[in-house]
Structures are given as structure tokens and as C-alpha cells.
mmCIF file of C-alpha atoms in Angstrom:
data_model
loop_
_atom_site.group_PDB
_atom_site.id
_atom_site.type_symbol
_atom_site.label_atom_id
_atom_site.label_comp_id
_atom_site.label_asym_id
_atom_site.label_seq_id
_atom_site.Cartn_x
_atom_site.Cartn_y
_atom_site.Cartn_z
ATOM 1 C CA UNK H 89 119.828 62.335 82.389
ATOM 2 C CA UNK H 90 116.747 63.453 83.871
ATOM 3 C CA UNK H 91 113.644 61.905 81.728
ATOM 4 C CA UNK H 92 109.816 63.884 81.032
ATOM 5 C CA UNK H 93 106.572 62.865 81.079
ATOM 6 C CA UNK H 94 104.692 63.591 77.410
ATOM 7 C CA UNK H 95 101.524 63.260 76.144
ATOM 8 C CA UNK H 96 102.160 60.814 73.045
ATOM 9 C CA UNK H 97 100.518 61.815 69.968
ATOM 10 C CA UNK H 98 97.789 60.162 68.036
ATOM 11 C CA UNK H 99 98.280 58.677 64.752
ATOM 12 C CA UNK H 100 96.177 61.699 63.100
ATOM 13 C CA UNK H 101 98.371 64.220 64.969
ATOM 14 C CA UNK H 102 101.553 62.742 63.655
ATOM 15 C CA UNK H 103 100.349 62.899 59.936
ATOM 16 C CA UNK H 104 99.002 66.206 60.185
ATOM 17 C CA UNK H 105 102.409 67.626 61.963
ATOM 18 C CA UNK H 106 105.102 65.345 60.233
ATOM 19 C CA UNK H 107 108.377 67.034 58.968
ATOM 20 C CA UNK H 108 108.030 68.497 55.606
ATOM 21 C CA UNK H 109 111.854 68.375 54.062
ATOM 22 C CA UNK H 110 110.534 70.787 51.553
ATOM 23 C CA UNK H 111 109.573 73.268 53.819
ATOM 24 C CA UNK H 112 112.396 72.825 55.770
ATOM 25 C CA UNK H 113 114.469 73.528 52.373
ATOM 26 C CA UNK H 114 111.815 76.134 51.472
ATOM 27 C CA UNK H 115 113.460 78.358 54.585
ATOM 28 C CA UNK H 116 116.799 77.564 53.593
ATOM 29 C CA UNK H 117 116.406 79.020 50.483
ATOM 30 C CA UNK H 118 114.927 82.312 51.913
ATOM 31 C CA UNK H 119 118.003 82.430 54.334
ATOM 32 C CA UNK H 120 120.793 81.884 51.655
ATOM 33 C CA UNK H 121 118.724 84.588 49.425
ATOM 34 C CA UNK H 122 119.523 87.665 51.886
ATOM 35 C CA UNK H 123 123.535 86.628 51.100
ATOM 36 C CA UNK H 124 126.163 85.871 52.927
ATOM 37 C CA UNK H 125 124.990 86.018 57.427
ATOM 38 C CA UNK H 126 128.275 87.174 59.445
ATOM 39 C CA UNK H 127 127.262 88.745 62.434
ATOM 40 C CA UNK H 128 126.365 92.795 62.287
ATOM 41 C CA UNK H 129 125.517 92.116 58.315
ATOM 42 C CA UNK H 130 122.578 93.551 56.698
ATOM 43 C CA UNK H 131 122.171 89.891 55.693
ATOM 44 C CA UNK H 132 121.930 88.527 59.293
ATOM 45 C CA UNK H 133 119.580 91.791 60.017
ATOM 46 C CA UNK H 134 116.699 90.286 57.492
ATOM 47 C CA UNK H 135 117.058 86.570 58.457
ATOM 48 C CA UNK H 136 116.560 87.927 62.139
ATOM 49 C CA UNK H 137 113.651 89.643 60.964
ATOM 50 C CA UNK H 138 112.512 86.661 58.885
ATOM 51 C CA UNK H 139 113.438 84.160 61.466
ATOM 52 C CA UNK H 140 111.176 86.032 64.332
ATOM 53 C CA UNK H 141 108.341 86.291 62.039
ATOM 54 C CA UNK H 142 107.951 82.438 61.463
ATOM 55 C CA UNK H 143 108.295 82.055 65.114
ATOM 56 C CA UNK H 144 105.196 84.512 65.680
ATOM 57 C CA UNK H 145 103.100 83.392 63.146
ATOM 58 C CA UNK H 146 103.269 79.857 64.788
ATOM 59 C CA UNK H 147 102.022 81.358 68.194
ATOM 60 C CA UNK H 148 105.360 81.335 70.085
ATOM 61 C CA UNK H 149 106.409 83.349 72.637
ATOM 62 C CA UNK H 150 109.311 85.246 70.869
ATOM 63 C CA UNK H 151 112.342 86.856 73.038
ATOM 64 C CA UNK H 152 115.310 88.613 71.406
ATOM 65 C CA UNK H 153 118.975 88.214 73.229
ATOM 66 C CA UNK H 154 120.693 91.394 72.006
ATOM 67 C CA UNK H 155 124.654 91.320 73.114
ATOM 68 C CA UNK H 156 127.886 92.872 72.650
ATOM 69 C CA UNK H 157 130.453 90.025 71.642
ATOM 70 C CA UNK H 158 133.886 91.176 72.341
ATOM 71 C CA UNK H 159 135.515 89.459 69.495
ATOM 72 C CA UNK H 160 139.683 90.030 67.555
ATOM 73 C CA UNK H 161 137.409 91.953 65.068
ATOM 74 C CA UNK H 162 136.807 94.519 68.242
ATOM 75 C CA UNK H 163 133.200 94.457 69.454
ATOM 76 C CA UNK H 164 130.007 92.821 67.348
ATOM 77 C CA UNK H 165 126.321 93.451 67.784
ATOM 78 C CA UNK H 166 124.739 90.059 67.924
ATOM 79 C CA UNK H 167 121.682 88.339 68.867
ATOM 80 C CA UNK H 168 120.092 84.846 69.467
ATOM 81 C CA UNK H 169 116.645 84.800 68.876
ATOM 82 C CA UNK H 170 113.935 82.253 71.261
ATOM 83 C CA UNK H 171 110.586 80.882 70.135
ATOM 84 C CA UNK H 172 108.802 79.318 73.425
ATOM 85 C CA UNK H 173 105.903 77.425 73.383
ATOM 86 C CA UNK H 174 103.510 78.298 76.091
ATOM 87 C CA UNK H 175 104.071 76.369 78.841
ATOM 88 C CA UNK H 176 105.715 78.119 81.650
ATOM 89 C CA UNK H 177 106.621 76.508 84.763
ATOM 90 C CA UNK H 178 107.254 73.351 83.364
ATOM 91 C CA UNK H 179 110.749 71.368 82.594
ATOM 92 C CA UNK H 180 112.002 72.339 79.187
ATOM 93 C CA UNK H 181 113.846 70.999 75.901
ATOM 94 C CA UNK H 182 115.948 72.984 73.847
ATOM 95 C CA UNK H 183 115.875 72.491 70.062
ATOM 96 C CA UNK H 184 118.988 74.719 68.515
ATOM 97 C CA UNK H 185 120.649 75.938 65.490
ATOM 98 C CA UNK H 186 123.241 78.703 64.274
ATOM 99 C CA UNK H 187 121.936 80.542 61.960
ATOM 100 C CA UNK H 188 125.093 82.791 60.815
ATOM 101 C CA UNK H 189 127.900 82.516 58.581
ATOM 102 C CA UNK H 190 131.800 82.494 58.503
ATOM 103 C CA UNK H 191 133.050 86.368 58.169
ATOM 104 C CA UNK H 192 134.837 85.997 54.368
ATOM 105 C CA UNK H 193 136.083 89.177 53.214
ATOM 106 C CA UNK H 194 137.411 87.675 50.174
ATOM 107 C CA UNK H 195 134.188 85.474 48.779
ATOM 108 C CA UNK H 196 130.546 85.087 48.905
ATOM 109 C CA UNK H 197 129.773 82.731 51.999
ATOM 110 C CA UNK H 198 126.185 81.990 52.258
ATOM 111 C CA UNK H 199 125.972 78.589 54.099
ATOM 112 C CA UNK H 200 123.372 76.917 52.618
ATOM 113 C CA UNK H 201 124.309 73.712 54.759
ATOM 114 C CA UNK H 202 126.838 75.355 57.649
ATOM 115 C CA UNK H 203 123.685 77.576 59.239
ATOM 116 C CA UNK H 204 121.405 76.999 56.637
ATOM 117 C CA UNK H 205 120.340 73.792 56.640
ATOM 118 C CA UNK H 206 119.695 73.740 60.735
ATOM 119 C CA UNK H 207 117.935 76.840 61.053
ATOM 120 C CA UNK H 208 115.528 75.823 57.809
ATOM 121 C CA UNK H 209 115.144 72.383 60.132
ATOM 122 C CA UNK H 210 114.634 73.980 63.566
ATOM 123 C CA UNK H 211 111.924 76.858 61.557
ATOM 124 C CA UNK H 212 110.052 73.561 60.325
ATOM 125 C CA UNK H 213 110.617 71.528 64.024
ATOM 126 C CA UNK H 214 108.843 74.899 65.157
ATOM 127 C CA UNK H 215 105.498 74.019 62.883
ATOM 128 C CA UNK H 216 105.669 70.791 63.795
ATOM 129 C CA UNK H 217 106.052 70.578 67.689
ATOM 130 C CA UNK H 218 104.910 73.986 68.099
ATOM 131 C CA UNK H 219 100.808 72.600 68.174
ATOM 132 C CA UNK H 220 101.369 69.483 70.193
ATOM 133 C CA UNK H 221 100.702 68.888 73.855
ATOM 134 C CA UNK H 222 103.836 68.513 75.644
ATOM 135 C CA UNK H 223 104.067 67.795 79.087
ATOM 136 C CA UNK H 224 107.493 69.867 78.546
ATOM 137 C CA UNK H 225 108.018 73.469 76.973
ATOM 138 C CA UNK H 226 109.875 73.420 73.527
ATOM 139 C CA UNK H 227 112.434 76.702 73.367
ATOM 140 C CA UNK H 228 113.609 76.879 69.764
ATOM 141 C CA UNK H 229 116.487 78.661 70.007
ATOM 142 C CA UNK H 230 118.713 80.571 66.774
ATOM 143 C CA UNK H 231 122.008 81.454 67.840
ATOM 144 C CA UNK H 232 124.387 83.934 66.665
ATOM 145 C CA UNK H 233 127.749 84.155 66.181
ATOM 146 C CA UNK H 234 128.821 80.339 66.294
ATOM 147 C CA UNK H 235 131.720 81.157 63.955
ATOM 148 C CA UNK H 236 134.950 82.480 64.367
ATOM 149 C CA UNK H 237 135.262 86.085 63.829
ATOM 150 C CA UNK H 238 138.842 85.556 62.683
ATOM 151 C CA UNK H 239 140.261 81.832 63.824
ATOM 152 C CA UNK H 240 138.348 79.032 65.711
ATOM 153 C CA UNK H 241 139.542 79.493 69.552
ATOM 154 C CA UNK H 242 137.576 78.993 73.051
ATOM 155 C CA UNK H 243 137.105 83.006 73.216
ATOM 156 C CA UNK H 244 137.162 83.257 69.392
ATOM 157 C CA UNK H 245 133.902 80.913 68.419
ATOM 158 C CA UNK H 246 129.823 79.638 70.186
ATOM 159 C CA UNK H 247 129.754 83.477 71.363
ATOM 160 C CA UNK H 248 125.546 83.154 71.228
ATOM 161 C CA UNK H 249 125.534 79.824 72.873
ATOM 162 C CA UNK H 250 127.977 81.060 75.571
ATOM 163 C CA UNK H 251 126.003 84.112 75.943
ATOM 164 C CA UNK H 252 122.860 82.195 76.576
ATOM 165 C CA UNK H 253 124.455 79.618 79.000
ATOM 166 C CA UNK H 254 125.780 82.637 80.835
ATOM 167 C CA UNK H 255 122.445 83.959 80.844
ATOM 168 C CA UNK H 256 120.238 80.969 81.757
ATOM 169 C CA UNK H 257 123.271 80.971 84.703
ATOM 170 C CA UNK H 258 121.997 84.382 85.869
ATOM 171 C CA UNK H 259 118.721 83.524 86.003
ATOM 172 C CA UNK H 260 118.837 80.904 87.675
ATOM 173 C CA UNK H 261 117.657 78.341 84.799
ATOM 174 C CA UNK H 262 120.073 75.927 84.153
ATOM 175 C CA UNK H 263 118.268 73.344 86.116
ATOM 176 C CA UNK H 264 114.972 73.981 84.097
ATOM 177 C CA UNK H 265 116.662 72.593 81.334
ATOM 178 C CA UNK H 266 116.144 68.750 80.679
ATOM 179 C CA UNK H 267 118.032 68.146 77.487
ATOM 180 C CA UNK H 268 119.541 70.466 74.292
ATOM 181 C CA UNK H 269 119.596 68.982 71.224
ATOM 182 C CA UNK H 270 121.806 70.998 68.687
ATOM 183 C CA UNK H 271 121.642 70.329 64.675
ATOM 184 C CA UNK H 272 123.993 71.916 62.461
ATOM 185 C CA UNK H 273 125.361 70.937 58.870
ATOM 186 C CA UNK H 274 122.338 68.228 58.801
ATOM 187 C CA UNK H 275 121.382 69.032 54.853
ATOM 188 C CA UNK H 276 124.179 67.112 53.080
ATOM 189 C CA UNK H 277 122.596 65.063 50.432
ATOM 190 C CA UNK H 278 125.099 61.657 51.599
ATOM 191 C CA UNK H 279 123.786 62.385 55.240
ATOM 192 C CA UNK H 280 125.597 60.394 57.682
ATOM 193 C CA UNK H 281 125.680 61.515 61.473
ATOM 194 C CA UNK H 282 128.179 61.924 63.460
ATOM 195 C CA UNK H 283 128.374 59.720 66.871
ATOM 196 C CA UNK H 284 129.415 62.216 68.505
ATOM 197 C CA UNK H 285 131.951 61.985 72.205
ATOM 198 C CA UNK H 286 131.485 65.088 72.824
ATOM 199 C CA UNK H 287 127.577 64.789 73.563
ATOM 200 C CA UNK H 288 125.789 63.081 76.956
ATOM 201 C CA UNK H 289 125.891 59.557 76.303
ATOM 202 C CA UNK H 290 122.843 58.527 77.254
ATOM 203 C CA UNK H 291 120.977 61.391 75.119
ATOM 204 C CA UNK H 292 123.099 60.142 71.994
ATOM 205 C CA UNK H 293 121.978 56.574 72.414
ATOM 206 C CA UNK H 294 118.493 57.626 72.434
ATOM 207 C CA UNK H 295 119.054 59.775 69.153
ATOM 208 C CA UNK H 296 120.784 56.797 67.196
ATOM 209 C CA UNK H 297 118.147 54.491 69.173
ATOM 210 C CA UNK H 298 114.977 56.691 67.266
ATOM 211 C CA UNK H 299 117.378 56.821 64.116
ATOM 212 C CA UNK H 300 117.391 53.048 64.032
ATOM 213 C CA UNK H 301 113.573 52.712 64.689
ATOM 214 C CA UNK H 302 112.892 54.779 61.805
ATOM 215 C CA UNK H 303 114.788 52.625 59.496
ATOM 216 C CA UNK H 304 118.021 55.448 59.359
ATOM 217 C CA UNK H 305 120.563 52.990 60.552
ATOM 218 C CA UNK H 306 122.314 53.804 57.340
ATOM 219 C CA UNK H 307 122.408 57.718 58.405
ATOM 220 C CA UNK H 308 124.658 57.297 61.198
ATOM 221 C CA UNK H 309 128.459 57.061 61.321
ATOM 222 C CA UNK H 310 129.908 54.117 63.326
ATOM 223 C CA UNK H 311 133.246 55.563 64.632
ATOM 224 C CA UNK H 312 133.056 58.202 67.191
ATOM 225 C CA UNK H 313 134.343 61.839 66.974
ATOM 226 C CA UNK H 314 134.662 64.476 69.021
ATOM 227 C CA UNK H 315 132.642 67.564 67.928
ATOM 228 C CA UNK H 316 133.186 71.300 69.650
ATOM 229 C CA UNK H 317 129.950 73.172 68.767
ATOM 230 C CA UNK H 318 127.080 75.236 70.428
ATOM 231 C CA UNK H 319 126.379 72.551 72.629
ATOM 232 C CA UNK H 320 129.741 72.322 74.596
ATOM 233 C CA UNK H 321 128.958 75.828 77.090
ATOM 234 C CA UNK H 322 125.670 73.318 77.665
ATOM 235 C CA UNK H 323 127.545 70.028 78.518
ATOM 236 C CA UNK H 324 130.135 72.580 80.943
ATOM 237 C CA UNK H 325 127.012 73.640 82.702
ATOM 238 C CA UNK H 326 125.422 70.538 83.462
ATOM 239 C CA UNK H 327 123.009 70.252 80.872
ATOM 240 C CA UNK H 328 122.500 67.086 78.891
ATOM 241 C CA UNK H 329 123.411 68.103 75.548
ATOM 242 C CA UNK H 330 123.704 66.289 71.898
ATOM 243 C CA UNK H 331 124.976 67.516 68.710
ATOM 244 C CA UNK H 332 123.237 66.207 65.382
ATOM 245 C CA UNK H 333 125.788 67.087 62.760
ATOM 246 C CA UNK H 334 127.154 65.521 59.495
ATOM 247 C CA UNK H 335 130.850 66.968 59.616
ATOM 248 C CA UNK H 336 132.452 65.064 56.713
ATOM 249 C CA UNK H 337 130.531 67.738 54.644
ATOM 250 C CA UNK H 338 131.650 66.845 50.703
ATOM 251 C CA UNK H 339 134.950 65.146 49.931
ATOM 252 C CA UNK H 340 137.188 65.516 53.063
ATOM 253 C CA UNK H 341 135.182 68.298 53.830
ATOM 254 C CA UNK H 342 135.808 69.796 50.200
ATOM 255 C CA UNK H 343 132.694 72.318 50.520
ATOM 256 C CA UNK H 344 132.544 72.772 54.420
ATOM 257 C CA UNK H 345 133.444 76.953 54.928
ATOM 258 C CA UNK H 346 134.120 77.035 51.470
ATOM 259 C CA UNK H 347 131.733 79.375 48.842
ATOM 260 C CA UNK H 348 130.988 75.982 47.109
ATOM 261 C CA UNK H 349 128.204 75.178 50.514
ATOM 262 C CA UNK H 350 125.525 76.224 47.966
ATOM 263 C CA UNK H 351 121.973 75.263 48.534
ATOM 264 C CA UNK H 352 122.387 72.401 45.447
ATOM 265 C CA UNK H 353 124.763 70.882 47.384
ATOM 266 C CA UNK H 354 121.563 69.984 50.312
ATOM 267 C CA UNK H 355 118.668 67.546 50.190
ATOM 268 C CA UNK H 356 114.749 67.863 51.260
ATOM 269 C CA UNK H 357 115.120 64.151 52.065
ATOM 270 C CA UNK H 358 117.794 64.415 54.754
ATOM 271 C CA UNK H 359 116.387 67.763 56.451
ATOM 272 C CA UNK H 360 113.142 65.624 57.017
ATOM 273 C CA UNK H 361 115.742 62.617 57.956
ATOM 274 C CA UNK H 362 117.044 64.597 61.153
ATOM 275 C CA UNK H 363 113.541 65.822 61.597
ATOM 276 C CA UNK H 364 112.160 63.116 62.165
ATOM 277 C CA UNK H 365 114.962 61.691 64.257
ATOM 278 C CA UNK H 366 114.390 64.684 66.451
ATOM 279 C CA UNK H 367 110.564 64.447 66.654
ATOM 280 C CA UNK H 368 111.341 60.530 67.695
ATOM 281 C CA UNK H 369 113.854 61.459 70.106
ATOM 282 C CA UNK H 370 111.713 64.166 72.458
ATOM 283 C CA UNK H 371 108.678 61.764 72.381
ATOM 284 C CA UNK H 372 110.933 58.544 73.666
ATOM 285 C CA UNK H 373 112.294 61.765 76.253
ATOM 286 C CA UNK H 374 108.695 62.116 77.047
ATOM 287 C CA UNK H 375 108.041 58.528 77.808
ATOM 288 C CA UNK H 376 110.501 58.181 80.314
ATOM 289 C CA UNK H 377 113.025 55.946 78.053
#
């Protein structure tokens, strides 16, 4: 895993950019407001809209990926959206999140937790990283259409992440990348991560490491599991890749794509939780651990 140099923050810097779980929360509400997020929705249109805004406000560079997912539904307009600090030419770290929901024809979906909860988290991450000097850019990156359009399948499922691996491909990027670290489901009130096989090793011993150091031993699950989410078409690539995410959403996964994932079902307290095991995690990345 390759490792970054960083500028390590003062003690004032830290206080006055520390993870706010209730204005991480504050943007989940806002997202589960516009309804239920499948892609092509007039839902998904205004958390785009809302989503890009934050990112502009902050300063960030904002790019739009606009794509045609061929999908069992027939084709879908979709579209991840990219905050970039402004740092060009130098190694970056991805921070990502889904921010859509399961297509249910048949309920009200609105994911306050599956979508909702990371994209709230990586809106906040934005404030918080988005002032500090980094010896590496920061791309926050929202990506569409993680779900299944009709049943979970390689072609049916990630299409935004697979669309922007594809793309980095084409570019010519993928070695610009230094790490991706992907949160979803991460607002469950009885957080407890997941160690995750499917992740680079090394990058998921230095999340659990900062998890530890920050007293959240008690946050992460001891038995491993494999997890297929928008970090796989990263790991395929190359790219050293980790997945924050608390899958054992509710009992035996009682609320998980269900119209119960409501946004009393999430916490302030664990949003700032994986926030600050984030914000941990880059600056130990910085230092060269």
C-alpha cells in the first residue's frame, strides 16, 4: 500500500474542524426529505442538486459524471457527483458514499441509513478535511446507482463505482490513486463495523488501528466477512480499497432494504464515530504508518 506524506494538524485545527454527528445527521435528514432516491427519480434529481451545492459552498472543485447505465430495467440516466480539493498534481485519497436508493415499486424506500447515513458523513468529511493542508488531494466522491435495478448481480449492481473505475482507467488515473475508503450503512445506532475480507489488508488494519486509538474498540466486529460494495471495481483495479460498513443493520438485518430504514432508526453519535475513524485514518496515511 503506497503511504503519503501530510501535514499533521495542530491541536486548534482539529477542534475547529472535528466531525459534527449532528451535522452529519442534519444532511441526512435533508436527503431522506426529497423521498425515496432510485436512480432517474425526481428525488435523486434534488439530492444531486443539494449534494453539489454543499460541495461548492465548501470551495471544491465540483465535476458531474453523467452516464447511461444499461441496466434489466432498459437504460438509466445516472450520475456520480466529485468534490476535489485543490490540489492538482498531487497523489490522491478517495472518500466515497452511495447516495441512492433500492428501486421499490411497491413501498416508500428512503434509506435513511442504506445511502443516507454515508452521504450525510462524506457531506460533513467534506467541511471537515475540505480546509486542511494535505500533502494529498481529497476527492469526495457520491456515487449513483450502487443498487440493483432489479436483483443484486455483477452487471446488475456498483454501476457508478464501475463507471468511475472505468473512467479513471481511460484517463489514465488509476495510479494517482493512493487509497479509497468507502462508508455505507455507518448510522446504525448499535454501530459495530464490519472487518471486512474483502478490503486491502493493510488499509483495514490501519482503520481498526485509528478505531482502537480513539477508544472505539467496542465499534468493531471481531469475525471477518466478506463485503461486495462500491469498493470491489477499486480493489480489481489495483487500488487499495476499504469498506466501512455496519451490515448486521437491525435484527438479522430486520430494517436493511426494508421501508422500516427510517432516519429514527440512525444516531449523531455513530456518524461522528466513523468520522472520526476516517479523519484518524488519512492522517496515520499521511504519516507514512
Amino acid at each position: 500500500m503506497a503511504l503519503l506524506a501530510c501535514a499533521t494538524p495542530s491541536a486548534a485545527q482539529r477542534k475547529a474542524t472535528s466531525v459534527d454527528g449532528s451535522l452529519a445527521y442534519s444532511h441526512v435528514e435533508k436527503l431522506v426529505g426529497f423521498g425515496p432516491r432510485p436512480p432517474g427519480s425526481p428525488a435523486i434529481a434534488k439530492s444531486q442538486a443539494y449534494i453539489a451545492d454543499v460541495l461548492k459552498k465548501l470551495g471544491l472543485q465540483v465535476e458531474h459524471q453523467d452516464f447511461l447505465a444499461n441496466t434489466p430495467n432498459g437504460p438509466v440516466s445516472m450520475k456520480n457527483i466529485v468534490g476535489k480539493t485543490q490540489q492538482s498534481g498531487r497523489p490522491v485519497v478517495i472518500l466515497a458514499s452511495h447516495y441512492d436508493t433500492r428501486l421499490m415499486t411497491n413501498a416508500a424506500f428512503v434509506g435513511a441509513n442504506d445511502g443516507g447515513s454515508s452521504t450525510g458523513l462524506l457531506l460533513e468529511l467534506a467541511r471537515v478535511l475540505s480546509p486542511r493542508r494535505n500533502a494529498f488531494a481529497v476527492w469526495f466522491v457520491f456515487f449513483d446507482g450502487e443498487e440493483a435495478q432489479r436483483e443484486w448481480s455483477e452487471t446488475d449492481s456498483l454501476y457508478g463505482s464501475r463507471y468511475f473505475v472505468e473512467k479513471l482507467k481511460a484517463d489514465g488515473q488509476t495510479q494517482v490513486i493512493k487509497a479509497m475508503v468507502l462508508m455505507d450503512l455507518v448510522g446504525d445506532r448499535d454501530l459495530k463495523l464490519e472487518n471486512d475480507a474483502s478490503s486491502t489488508p493493510q488499509l483495514m488494519e490501519l482503520v481498526r488501528k485509528s478505531a482502537v486509538e480513539l477508544g472505539y474498540s467496542k465499534n468493531l466486529a471481531a469475525s471477518q466477512k466478506g463485503m461486495v460494495d462500491d469498493h470491489i471495481p477499486f480493489i480489481r483495479a489495483g487500488i487499495s480499497a476499504v469498506d466501512l460498513i455496519d451490515y448486521d443493520y437491525g435484527f438479522n438485518n430486520s430494517v436493511w432494504h426494508t421501508p422500516n430504514d427510517t432516519l429514527d432508526k440512525i444516531s449523531p453519535h455513530s456518524l461522528k464515530i466513523v468520522g472520526d475513524i476516517v479523519v484518524r485514518t488519512l492522517e496515520k496515511l499521511g504519516q507514512g504508518h
